[in-house]
GROMACS .gro file of C-alpha atoms in nm:
model
  377
    1UNK     CA    1   1.498  -1.773   0.216
    2UNK     CA    2   1.399  -1.437   0.366
    3UNK     CA    3   1.647  -1.168   0.458
    4UNK     CA    4   1.649  -0.790   0.490
    5UNK     CA    5   1.958  -0.574   0.495
    6UNK     CA    6   2.014  -0.201   0.520
    7UNK     CA    7   2.280  -0.124   0.261
    8UNK     CA    8   2.317   0.250   0.320
    9UNK     CA    9   2.163   0.524   0.529
   10UNK     CA   10   2.140   0.898   0.477
   11UNK     CA   11   2.015   1.042   0.804
   12UNK     CA   12   1.707   0.834   0.884
   13UNK     CA   13   1.644   0.741   0.520
   14UNK     CA   14   1.743   0.383   0.441
   15UNK     CA   15   1.848   0.204   0.124
   16UNK     CA   16   1.778  -0.165   0.171
   17UNK     CA   17   1.729  -0.503   0.007
   18UNK     CA   18   1.459  -0.757   0.091
   19UNK     CA   19   1.508  -1.118  -0.020
   20UNK     CA   20   1.202  -1.341  -0.074
   21UNK     CA   21   1.138  -1.680  -0.239
   22UNK     CA   22   1.001  -1.503  -0.547
   23UNK     CA   23   1.271  -1.243  -0.589
   24UNK     CA   24   1.474  -0.960  -0.441
   25UNK     CA   25   1.309  -0.625  -0.361
   26UNK     CA   26   1.513  -0.305  -0.360
   27UNK     CA   27   1.391  -0.057  -0.098
   28UNK     CA   28   1.249   0.201  -0.055
   29UNK     CA   29   0.978   0.045  -0.268
   30UNK     CA   30   0.627   0.134  -0.378
   31UNK     CA   31   0.394  -0.164  -0.420
   32UNK     CA   32   0.111  -0.119  -0.673
   33UNK     CA   33  -0.222  -0.236  -0.536
   34UNK     CA   34  -0.356  -0.545  -0.711
   35UNK     CA   35  -0.664  -0.578  -0.491
   36UNK     CA   36  -0.831  -0.869  -0.671
   37UNK     CA   37  -0.521  -1.028  -0.818
   38UNK     CA   38  -0.470  -0.758  -1.078
   39UNK     CA   39  -0.355  -0.398  -1.083
   40UNK     CA   40  -0.647  -0.208  -1.236
   41UNK     CA   41  -0.611  -0.115  -1.605
   42UNK     CA   42  -0.286  -0.313  -1.627
   43UNK     CA   43  -0.152  -0.653  -1.725
   44UNK     CA   44   0.154  -0.812  -1.567
   45UNK     CA   45   0.371  -0.762  -1.876
   46UNK     CA   46   0.320  -0.386  -1.851
   47UNK     CA   47   0.407  -0.393  -1.480
   48UNK     CA   48   0.724  -0.588  -1.556
   49UNK     CA   49   0.820  -0.337  -1.827
   50UNK     CA   50   0.785  -0.056  -1.572
   51UNK     CA   51   1.005  -0.243  -1.325
   52UNK     CA   52   0.746  -0.333  -1.063
   53UNK     CA   53   0.910  -0.552  -0.798
   54UNK     CA   54   0.612  -0.661  -0.588
   55UNK     CA   55   0.235  -0.622  -0.592
   56UNK     CA   56  -0.022  -0.625  -0.315
   57UNK     CA   57  -0.335  -0.841  -0.294
   58UNK     CA   58  -0.626  -0.814  -0.054
   59UNK     CA   59  -0.764  -1.101   0.154
   60UNK     CA   60  -1.112  -0.952   0.189
   61UNK     CA   61  -1.166  -0.912  -0.186
   62UNK     CA   62  -0.998  -1.239  -0.288
   63UNK     CA   63  -1.200  -1.427  -0.026
   64UNK     CA   64  -1.521  -1.293  -0.182
   65UNK     CA   65  -1.407  -1.333  -0.543
   66UNK     CA   66  -1.296  -1.580  -0.674
   67UNK     CA   67  -1.291  -1.749  -0.331
   68UNK     CA   68  -1.035  -1.955  -0.144
   69UNK     CA   69  -1.132  -2.283  -0.309
   70UNK     CA   70  -1.055  -2.154  -0.658
   71UNK     CA   71  -0.718  -2.008  -0.557
   72UNK     CA   72  -0.625  -2.325  -0.367
   73UNK     CA   73  -0.717  -2.539  -0.668
   74UNK     CA   74  -0.496  -2.322  -0.886
   75UNK     CA   75  -0.199  -2.389  -0.658
   76UNK     CA   76  -0.192  -2.050  -0.488
   77UNK     CA   77  -0.219  -1.688  -0.584
   78UNK     CA   78   0.105  -1.670  -0.787
   79UNK     CA   79  -0.016  -1.952  -1.012
   80UNK     CA   80  -0.371  -1.826  -1.033
   81UNK     CA   81  -0.279  -1.476  -1.148
   82UNK     CA   82   0.040  -1.564  -1.337
   83UNK     CA   83   0.267  -1.330  -1.138
   84UNK     CA   84   0.611  -1.475  -1.068
   85UNK     CA   85   0.748  -1.196  -0.848
   86UNK     CA   86   0.679  -1.133  -0.477
   87UNK     CA   87   0.329  -1.071  -0.345
   88UNK     CA   88   0.222  -0.908  -0.019
   89UNK     CA   89  -0.133  -0.971   0.100
   90UNK     CA   90  -0.301  -0.764   0.367
   91UNK     CA   91  -0.549  -0.914   0.610
   92UNK     CA   92  -0.860  -0.740   0.480
   93UNK     CA   93  -0.892  -0.570   0.817
   94UNK     CA   94  -0.888  -0.219   0.674
   95UNK     CA   95  -1.157  -0.309   0.418
   96UNK     CA   96  -1.373  -0.468   0.686
   97UNK     CA   97  -1.343  -0.176   0.923
   98UNK     CA   98  -1.399   0.076   0.644
   99UNK     CA   99  -1.741  -0.087   0.602
  100UNK     CA  100  -1.823   0.047   0.947
  101UNK     CA  101  -1.850   0.393   0.792
  102UNK     CA  102  -2.145   0.269   0.589
  103UNK     CA  103  -2.472   0.198   0.763
  104UNK     CA  104  -2.761  -0.035   0.698
  105UNK     CA  105  -3.101   0.120   0.625
  106UNK     CA  106  -3.200   0.083   0.989
  107UNK     CA  107  -2.887   0.272   1.099
  108UNK     CA  108  -2.692  -0.030   1.228
  109UNK     CA  109  -2.326  -0.078   1.144
  110UNK     CA  110  -2.225  -0.334   0.882
  111UNK     CA  111  -1.944  -0.444   1.117
  112UNK     CA  112  -1.950  -0.602   1.462
  113UNK     CA  113  -1.619  -0.647   1.644
  114UNK     CA  114  -1.592  -0.919   1.907
  115UNK     CA  115  -1.297  -1.073   2.086
  116UNK     CA  116  -1.306  -1.379   1.862
  117UNK     CA  117  -1.307  -1.175   1.542
  118UNK     CA  118  -1.520  -0.946   1.331
  119UNK     CA  119  -1.861  -0.995   1.168
  120UNK     CA  120  -1.927  -0.795   0.852
  121UNK     CA  121  -2.170  -0.770   0.564
  122UNK     CA  122  -1.990  -0.784   0.231
  123UNK     CA  123  -2.024  -0.506  -0.024
  124UNK     CA  124  -2.136  -0.743  -0.302
  125UNK     CA  125  -2.436  -0.945  -0.185
  126UNK     CA  126  -2.474  -0.810   0.167
  127UNK     CA  127  -2.412  -1.156   0.318
  128UNK     CA  128  -2.272  -1.184   0.670
  129UNK     CA  129  -1.918  -1.321   0.710
  130UNK     CA  130  -1.688  -1.375   1.007
  131UNK     CA  131  -1.311  -1.316   1.003
  132UNK     CA  132  -1.095  -1.444   1.287
  133UNK     CA  133  -0.719  -1.396   1.315
  134UNK     CA  134  -0.676  -1.769   1.252
  135UNK     CA  135  -0.896  -1.769   0.942
  136UNK     CA  136  -0.712  -1.470   0.794
  137UNK     CA  137  -0.379  -1.651   0.835
  138UNK     CA  138  -0.525  -1.968   0.683
  139UNK     CA  139  -0.653  -1.771   0.383
  140UNK     CA  140  -0.313  -1.613   0.324
  141UNK     CA  141  -0.142  -1.950   0.357
  142UNK     CA  142  -0.373  -2.074   0.080
  143UNK     CA  143  -0.269  -1.770  -0.126
  144UNK     CA  144   0.099  -1.849  -0.069
  145UNK     CA  145   0.189  -1.480  -0.069
  146UNK     CA  146   0.544  -1.400   0.039
  147UNK     CA  147   0.454  -1.141   0.305
  148UNK     CA  148   0.134  -1.175   0.508
  149UNK     CA  149  -0.045  -0.951   0.755
  150UNK     CA  150  -0.239  -1.028   1.073
  151UNK     CA  151  -0.595  -0.915   1.138
  152UNK     CA  152  -0.586  -0.586   1.328
  153UNK     CA  153  -0.837  -0.331   1.448
  154UNK     CA  154  -0.801  -0.013   1.245
  155UNK     CA  155  -0.916   0.309   1.414
  156UNK     CA  156  -1.065   0.608   1.237
  157UNK     CA  157  -0.960   0.970   1.279
  158UNK     CA  158  -1.053   1.128   1.512
  159UNK     CA  159  -1.108   0.882   1.794
  160UNK     CA  160  -1.100   0.867   2.171
  161UNK     CA  161  -0.799   0.763   2.375
  162UNK     CA  162  -1.000   0.483   2.536
  163UNK     CA  163  -1.101   0.331   2.203
  164UNK     CA  164  -0.750   0.363   2.061
  165UNK     CA  165  -0.613   0.183   2.367
  166UNK     CA  166  -0.875  -0.091   2.340
  167UNK     CA  167  -0.799  -0.142   1.969
  168UNK     CA  168  -0.427  -0.155   2.045
  169UNK     CA  169  -0.476  -0.430   2.303
  170UNK     CA  170  -0.707  -0.630   2.077
  171UNK     CA  171  -0.462  -0.598   1.786
  172UNK     CA  172  -0.186  -0.745   2.006
  173UNK     CA  173  -0.407  -1.033   2.120
  174UNK     CA  174  -0.504  -1.103   1.760
  175UNK     CA  175  -0.137  -1.088   1.662
  176UNK     CA  176  -0.051  -1.357   1.917
  177UNK     CA  177  -0.328  -1.577   1.777
  178UNK     CA  178  -0.199  -1.512   1.424
  179UNK     CA  179   0.155  -1.612   1.519
  180UNK     CA  180   0.024  -1.934   1.672
  181UNK     CA  181  -0.189  -2.010   1.364
  182UNK     CA  182   0.092  -1.959   1.111
  183UNK     CA  183   0.234  -2.287   0.976
  184UNK     CA  184   0.415  -2.211   0.648
  185UNK     CA  185   0.790  -2.152   0.654
  186UNK     CA  186   0.794  -1.992   0.309
  187UNK     CA  187   0.599  -1.685   0.427
  188UNK     CA  188   0.685  -1.408   0.670
  189UNK     CA  189   0.440  -1.232   0.900
  190UNK     CA  190   0.466  -0.861   0.977
  191UNK     CA  191   0.329  -0.716   1.301
  192UNK     CA  192   0.108  -0.406   1.273
  193UNK     CA  193   0.162  -0.106   1.499
  194UNK     CA  194  -0.158   0.075   1.598
  195UNK     CA  195  -0.226   0.341   1.864
  196UNK     CA  196  -0.417   0.595   1.654
  197UNK     CA  197  -0.283   0.951   1.699
  198UNK     CA  198  -0.164   0.934   2.057
  199UNK     CA  199   0.214   0.940   2.094
  200UNK     CA  200   0.230   0.723   2.406
  201UNK     CA  201   0.000   0.460   2.253
  202UNK     CA  202   0.198   0.452   1.929
  203UNK     CA  203   0.521   0.398   2.121
  204UNK     CA  204   0.360   0.137   2.343
  205UNK     CA  205   0.222  -0.049   2.043
  206UNK     CA  206   0.559  -0.040   1.865
  207UNK     CA  207   0.751  -0.168   2.168
  208UNK     CA  208   0.503  -0.442   2.252
  209UNK     CA  209   0.474  -0.556   1.890
  210UNK     CA  210   0.854  -0.574   1.869
  211UNK     CA  211   0.852  -0.817   2.163
  212UNK     CA  212   0.711  -1.078   1.921
  213UNK     CA  213   1.038  -1.056   1.723
  214UNK     CA  214   0.876  -1.074   1.379
  215UNK     CA  215   1.047  -1.045   1.042
  216UNK     CA  216   0.910  -0.696   0.977
  217UNK     CA  217   0.673  -0.432   1.109
  218UNK     CA  218   0.391  -0.235   0.950
  219UNK     CA  219   0.254   0.100   1.061
  220UNK     CA  220  -0.125   0.083   1.035
  221UNK     CA  221  -0.410   0.320   1.105
  222UNK     CA  222  -0.265   0.620   0.921
  223UNK     CA  223  -0.390   0.801   0.610
  224UNK     CA  224  -0.744   0.771   0.748
  225UNK     CA  225  -0.834   1.139   0.730
  226UNK     CA  226  -0.577   1.297   0.960
  227UNK     CA  227  -0.366   1.600   0.857
  228UNK     CA  228  -0.051   1.494   0.674
  229UNK     CA  229   0.180   1.648   0.930
  230UNK     CA  230   0.026   1.424   1.197
  231UNK     CA  231   0.064   1.120   0.973
  232UNK     CA  232   0.436   1.184   0.925
  233UNK     CA  233   0.481   1.267   1.294
  234UNK     CA  234   0.326   0.933   1.394
  235UNK     CA  235   0.532   0.743   1.137
  236UNK     CA  236   0.849   0.908   1.261
  237UNK     CA  237   0.799   0.828   1.627
  238UNK     CA  238   0.715   0.465   1.543
  239UNK     CA  239   1.026   0.433   1.325
  240UNK     CA  240   1.234   0.568   1.615
  241UNK     CA  241   1.123   0.269   1.822
  242UNK     CA  242   1.136  -0.006   1.558
  243UNK     CA  243   1.456  -0.213   1.516
  244UNK     CA  244   1.697  -0.075   1.259
  245UNK     CA  245   1.770  -0.410   1.097
  246UNK     CA  246   1.408  -0.497   1.008
  247UNK     CA  247   1.183  -0.369   0.724
  248UNK     CA  248   0.920  -0.103   0.793
  249UNK     CA  249   0.598  -0.079   0.594
  250UNK     CA  250   0.365   0.223   0.604
  251UNK     CA  251   0.028   0.084   0.501
  252UNK     CA  252  -0.199   0.265   0.255
  253UNK     CA  253   0.031   0.563   0.190
  254UNK     CA  254   0.034   0.749  -0.039
  255UNK     CA  255   0.083   1.048  -0.257
  256UNK     CA  256   0.435   1.110  -0.393
  257UNK     CA  257   0.506   1.381  -0.137
  258UNK     CA  258   0.394   1.144   0.142
  259UNK     CA  259   0.638   0.879   0.024
  260UNK     CA  260   0.929   1.122   0.019
  261UNK     CA  261   0.852   1.253   0.367
  262UNK     CA  262   0.807   0.902   0.507
  263UNK     CA  263   1.130   0.775   0.352
  264UNK     CA  264   1.298   1.062   0.529
  265UNK     CA  265   1.183   0.933   0.868
  266UNK     CA  266   1.287   0.573   0.800
  267UNK     CA  267   1.007   0.389   0.613
  268UNK     CA  268   1.100   0.124   0.354
  269UNK     CA  269   0.775   0.001   0.195
  270UNK     CA  270   0.454   0.163   0.073
  271UNK     CA  271   0.129   0.082  -0.105
  272UNK     CA  272  -0.160   0.299  -0.217
  273UNK     CA  273  -0.434   0.308  -0.481
  274UNK     CA  274  -0.355   0.674  -0.559
  275UNK     CA  275  -0.151   0.635  -0.880
  276UNK     CA  276  -0.392   0.388  -1.041
  277UNK     CA  277  -0.715   0.545  -0.917
  278UNK     CA  278  -0.609   0.896  -1.014
  279UNK     CA  279  -0.495   0.772  -1.355
  280UNK     CA  280  -0.849   0.649  -1.417
  281UNK     CA  281  -0.987   0.993  -1.334
  282UNK     CA  282  -0.742   1.172  -1.565
  283UNK     CA  283  -0.479   1.297  -1.318
  284UNK     CA  284  -0.117   1.241  -1.414
  285UNK     CA  285   0.185   1.289  -1.188
  286UNK     CA  286   0.464   1.467  -1.377
  287UNK     CA  287   0.802   1.628  -1.318
  288UNK     CA  288   0.619   1.961  -1.354
  289UNK     CA  289   0.344   1.881  -1.104
  290UNK     CA  290   0.000   1.719  -1.128
  291UNK     CA  291  -0.166   1.740  -1.467
  292UNK     CA  292  -0.542   1.710  -1.527
  293UNK     CA  293  -0.559   1.561  -1.876
  294UNK     CA  294  -0.935   1.622  -1.901
  295UNK     CA  295  -0.897   1.998  -1.943
  296UNK     CA  296  -0.977   2.191  -2.260
  297UNK     CA  297  -0.633   2.351  -2.270
  298UNK     CA  298  -0.486   2.017  -2.384
  299UNK     CA  299  -0.716   1.974  -2.683
  300UNK     CA  300  -0.441   2.084  -2.927
  301UNK     CA  301  -0.139   2.028  -2.702
  302UNK     CA  302   0.078   1.781  -2.891
  303UNK     CA  303   0.358   1.772  -2.637
  304UNK     CA  304   0.412   1.460  -2.425
  305UNK     CA  305   0.238   1.443  -2.086
  306UNK     CA  306   0.580   1.478  -1.916
  307UNK     CA  307   0.876   1.588  -2.131
  308UNK     CA  308   1.118   1.441  -1.875
  309UNK     CA  309   0.953   1.098  -1.864
  310UNK     CA  310   1.074   0.794  -2.057
  311UNK     CA  311   0.765   0.576  -2.006
  312UNK     CA  312   0.584   0.418  -2.301
  313UNK     CA  313   0.300   0.670  -2.278
  314UNK     CA  314   0.518   0.981  -2.281
  315UNK     CA  315   0.749   0.847  -2.551
  316UNK     CA  316   0.463   0.778  -2.793
  317UNK     CA  317   0.156   0.992  -2.720
  318UNK     CA  318   0.056   1.354  -2.672
  319UNK     CA  319  -0.155   1.531  -2.414
  320UNK     CA  320  -0.408   1.601  -2.688
  321UNK     CA  321  -0.439   1.232  -2.773
  322UNK     CA  322  -0.471   1.124  -2.408
  323UNK     CA  323  -0.740   1.389  -2.357
  324UNK     CA  324  -0.925   1.262  -2.663
  325UNK     CA  325  -0.910   0.901  -2.540
  326UNK     CA  326  -1.036   1.002  -2.198
  327UNK     CA  327  -1.332   1.198  -2.326
  328UNK     CA  328  -1.411   0.923  -2.576
  329UNK     CA  329  -1.418   0.683  -2.278
  330UNK     CA  330  -1.169   0.454  -2.447
  331UNK     CA  331  -1.020   0.181  -2.227
  332UNK     CA  332  -0.676   0.272  -2.358
  333UNK     CA  333  -0.703   0.607  -2.177
  334UNK     CA  334  -0.700   0.430  -1.841
  335UNK     CA  335  -0.420   0.197  -1.949
  336UNK     CA  336  -0.190   0.468  -2.082
  337UNK     CA  337  -0.252   0.697  -1.784
  338UNK     CA  338  -0.185   0.411  -1.542
  339UNK     CA  339   0.137   0.312  -1.720
  340UNK     CA  340   0.261   0.667  -1.677
  341UNK     CA  341   0.162   0.709  -1.312
  342UNK     CA  342   0.310   0.377  -1.202
  343UNK     CA  343   0.626   0.450  -1.401
  344UNK     CA  344   0.644   0.788  -1.226
  345UNK     CA  345   0.620   0.622  -0.884
  346UNK     CA  346   0.878   0.360  -0.979
  347UNK     CA  347   1.126   0.622  -1.098
  348UNK     CA  348   1.062   0.835  -0.787
  349UNK     CA  349   1.159   0.537  -0.568
  350UNK     CA  350   1.452   0.454  -0.792
  351UNK     CA  351   1.575   0.809  -0.756
  352UNK     CA  352   1.528   0.799  -0.379
  353UNK     CA  353   1.739   0.485  -0.356
  354UNK     CA  354   2.013   0.644  -0.562
  355UNK     CA  355   2.000   0.967  -0.360
  356UNK     CA  356   2.039   0.774  -0.033
  357UNK     CA  357   2.336   0.585  -0.178
  358UNK     CA  358   2.496   0.915  -0.281
  359UNK     CA  359   2.415   1.086   0.050
  360UNK     CA  360   2.197   1.363  -0.093
  361UNK     CA  361   1.845   1.242  -0.015
  362UNK     CA  362   1.748   1.565   0.160
  363UNK     CA  363   1.813   1.777  -0.150
  364UNK     CA  364   1.643   1.513  -0.367
  365UNK     CA  365   1.335   1.529  -0.147
  366UNK     CA  366   1.327   1.908  -0.135
  367UNK     CA  367   1.358   1.933  -0.511
  368UNK     CA  368   1.069   1.694  -0.570
  369UNK     CA  369   0.848   1.852  -0.304
  370UNK     CA  370   0.882   2.186  -0.483
  371UNK     CA  371   0.788   2.026  -0.815
  372UNK     CA  372   0.497   1.831  -0.673
  373UNK     CA  373   0.342   2.141  -0.515
  374UNK     CA  374   0.266   2.279  -0.862
  375UNK     CA  375  -0.057   2.213  -1.051
  376UNK     CA  376   0.023   2.215  -1.424
  377UNK     CA  377  -0.335   2.263  -1.530
   0.00000   0.00000   0.00000
């Protein structure tokens, strides 16, 4: 039912294939974020046209809206949202711990971590909720997502060694409770490697998580404000420890250049809100660099957003028209920009897979990094 195979390698970069009950995923792969059961400014038909293989849902948000009872009554998340391909759901841990950055009016944190789990005040009504490792697994079993994640303790940057070590240990204890709580055979659980930005803790977390012999492994706690060179350094040393034959998922990353660098150190799977969020603010990723469609210089520019792109947006509309839609606050501006950005990410991953197969990933990466460093305007 589930299987992962590495088909080809070019240095540390891997070309793989992940089999799930809802379809086969070619890796490296970028997973669009469908936080609440939908990718923002998109419908599933548009995602399918792009070639999207898998989307990501979020336990925290789906638990709050529409709630577990609704999704269970619908027969699971695939049925509820009408998506027939694979789904990965994260535990909601990152969302919960990100609430800790916000404070109540009296200065107290919105989050309280205990050994049993984590208390938090939701961002909608301010009600107090309690997530345990067992509850998070139960929620994801109700969802019926193909790949599920355990509750972990995500650490901010910077942090102390002592706190990073404590979070590492708690994450492992919560992982053991998650493994024990899991009952469904038609889902696979990934372990999450923590350890913050300390090399010895990252290696320790990787090795001890591997002892659980899970289907795959995620690298958590990165892209939380650290310099990019540190992020890639941490991802590389974790990949050096993880088993070759199992999939590796770098959580919450990233920008196109981040994906290319991480593929080069051995990562297979990615997710990030960047392409959809930036589309809604008027930033387009192109073969010529990042393009800010809001600018005045595009008012009478009737060329396509990216002359090298074959997406629906670039084949049919001009920069001038997209700028007009954006400034007119038309919903179609967000849709067309998002189609382009997700298509760009899909083609970037498609090209990476082909480059690994042909043994020229390094030149492929270098070429794209040069292009991506340019700001078109």
